[in-house]
Amino acid sequence: MSRASGVVVKLGGSVITDKRGDRPRIRRQALARLAAELATAPRGRIRALVHGAGSFGHGPVLRAGIHRGARTVAQRLAWAEIQVLQNELNAEVCRALQAEGIPAVPCQASAAAVLRDRALDRFWDDAVRGLAAQKLVPVLYGVPAVDEGQG
């Protein structure tokens, strides 16, 4: 893909979710407002969007201890549950963007990323670039990824 001009937008997880309490919750009004603001950008200007996990990730990750690795069956089950939670958040973000006319497509970053000792080591971005080349907006999100150094 050629290097076309455009921007990658980052929505903070603490902006689009409510981190108070022990249950994941979306800040729907904030998300709708941000989607409406992003819809005012010139067509094709937003090349991709990334959002954080907020209450759909940070609390559950810390409670399960998987930020230090997933070594037990319970930690692996927690990892799977957290992935599902974050998929749900991503779907809601994409729906909000689509409602404003933005062709947002969910992209699970952890399916293409490999960490080593908590730092990004490799990321296969061919699919993301291909979606952007088709004038779609890939929406990536903060999810647990395999860490070859930690397990």
XYZ file of C-alpha atoms in Angstrom:
151
model
C 0.000 0.000 0.000
C 1.336 3.417 -0.838
C 1.888 5.900 1.937
C -1.287 7.944 1.653
C -1.853 10.910 3.904
C -4.184 10.358 6.774
C -4.354 10.001 10.497
C -4.681 7.243 13.037
C -7.063 8.273 15.811
C -6.701 6.974 19.392
C -9.675 6.961 21.734
C -8.639 6.423 25.334
C -10.338 3.588 27.146
C -11.005 5.830 30.148
C -12.844 8.279 27.870
C -15.190 5.752 26.258
C -15.726 3.536 29.320
C -16.544 4.144 32.962
C -13.795 2.654 35.108
C -15.677 3.254 38.380
C -17.166 0.139 39.883
C -16.338 -3.473 39.211
C -18.366 -4.001 36.011
C -17.394 -2.911 32.499
C -19.565 -0.032 31.277
C -19.509 2.051 28.119
C -19.858 5.823 28.342
C -22.380 5.859 25.508
C -22.892 9.615 25.358
C -19.160 10.254 25.168
C -18.758 7.560 22.509
C -21.633 8.952 20.426
C -20.225 12.493 20.698
C -16.762 11.368 19.612
C -18.184 9.376 16.686
C -20.144 12.442 15.546
C -17.007 14.597 15.777
C -14.957 12.062 13.816
C -17.650 11.993 11.111
C -16.834 15.633 10.334
C -13.329 14.668 9.151
C -12.832 14.689 5.382
C -13.602 11.293 3.756
C -10.556 9.056 3.798
C -8.656 11.242 6.261
C -9.044 8.744 9.120
C -6.946 5.763 8.050
C -7.440 3.723 11.231
C -8.752 4.048 14.747
C -7.388 2.507 17.931
C -9.146 2.462 21.269
C -8.168 1.395 24.734
C -9.824 -1.202 26.908
C -10.805 0.942 29.866
C -13.083 -0.921 32.260
C -13.311 -3.788 29.761
C -9.662 -4.676 30.335
C -7.661 -3.037 33.088
C -9.598 -4.234 36.135
C -10.188 -7.784 34.872
C -6.528 -8.122 33.787
C -5.237 -7.011 37.182
C -7.720 -9.182 39.111
C -6.675 -12.252 37.087
C -2.966 -11.377 37.190
C -2.525 -12.061 33.472
C -0.420 -8.931 33.026
C 2.352 -11.186 34.377
C 1.462 -14.111 32.128
C -1.265 -16.725 31.797
C 0.141 -19.883 33.302
C -2.829 -21.469 35.058
C -6.138 -22.734 33.698
C -7.916 -19.976 35.654
C -5.679 -17.307 34.085
C -6.259 -18.712 30.600
C -10.008 -18.673 31.179
C -9.723 -15.067 32.412
C -7.730 -14.177 29.279
C -10.487 -15.650 27.110
C -13.204 -13.802 29.044
C -11.317 -10.504 28.803
C -10.908 -11.011 25.058
C -14.685 -11.492 24.726
C -15.341 -8.351 26.805
C -13.028 -6.320 24.611
C -14.586 -7.730 21.449
C -17.943 -6.503 22.794
C -16.513 -3.034 23.442
C -14.976 -2.945 19.964
C -18.298 -3.905 18.392
C -20.001 -1.013 20.193
C -17.301 1.420 19.070
C -17.701 0.226 15.480
C -21.501 0.536 15.696
C -21.231 4.112 16.979
C -18.878 5.021 14.126
C -21.043 3.258 11.535
C -24.115 5.149 12.805
C -22.254 8.326 11.825
C -21.409 7.039 8.349
C -17.861 5.866 9.087
C -17.168 2.396 7.568
C -15.566 1.014 10.745
C -14.334 -2.591 10.661
C -13.312 -4.473 13.838
C -9.690 -5.693 13.869
C -8.372 -7.786 16.733
C -4.829 -6.543 17.203
C -3.784 -9.500 19.342
C -4.341 -11.812 16.366
C -1.509 -10.029 14.550
C 0.764 -8.903 17.396
C 3.500 -10.703 19.302
C 5.168 -9.207 22.344
C 8.537 -9.982 23.858
C 9.041 -8.983 27.490
C 5.978 -6.676 27.409
C 7.113 -4.764 24.303
C 5.776 -5.119 20.771
C 8.117 -7.403 18.840
C 6.146 -8.083 15.636
C 2.903 -6.893 14.077
C 1.550 -8.202 10.798
C -0.318 -5.205 9.421
C -1.107 -6.421 5.875
C -4.822 -6.899 6.580
C -5.117 -3.516 8.314
C -3.376 -1.802 5.398
C -5.591 -3.675 2.933
C -8.762 -2.525 4.688
C -7.539 1.068 4.727
C -6.680 0.835 1.019
C -10.333 -0.117 0.399
C -11.423 3.103 2.213
C -12.595 1.126 5.236
C -11.542 2.227 8.720
C -9.858 -0.583 10.689
C -10.689 -0.292 14.388
C -8.024 -1.917 16.569
C -8.251 -2.235 20.322
C -6.188 -2.971 23.380
C -6.286 -6.673 24.082
C -3.980 -9.206 25.704
C -1.391 -10.481 23.216
C 0.995 -13.410 23.323
C 4.274 -12.510 25.026
C 7.054 -14.845 23.962
C 9.243 -13.625 26.806
C 6.737 -14.000 29.644
C 4.472 -16.775 28.519
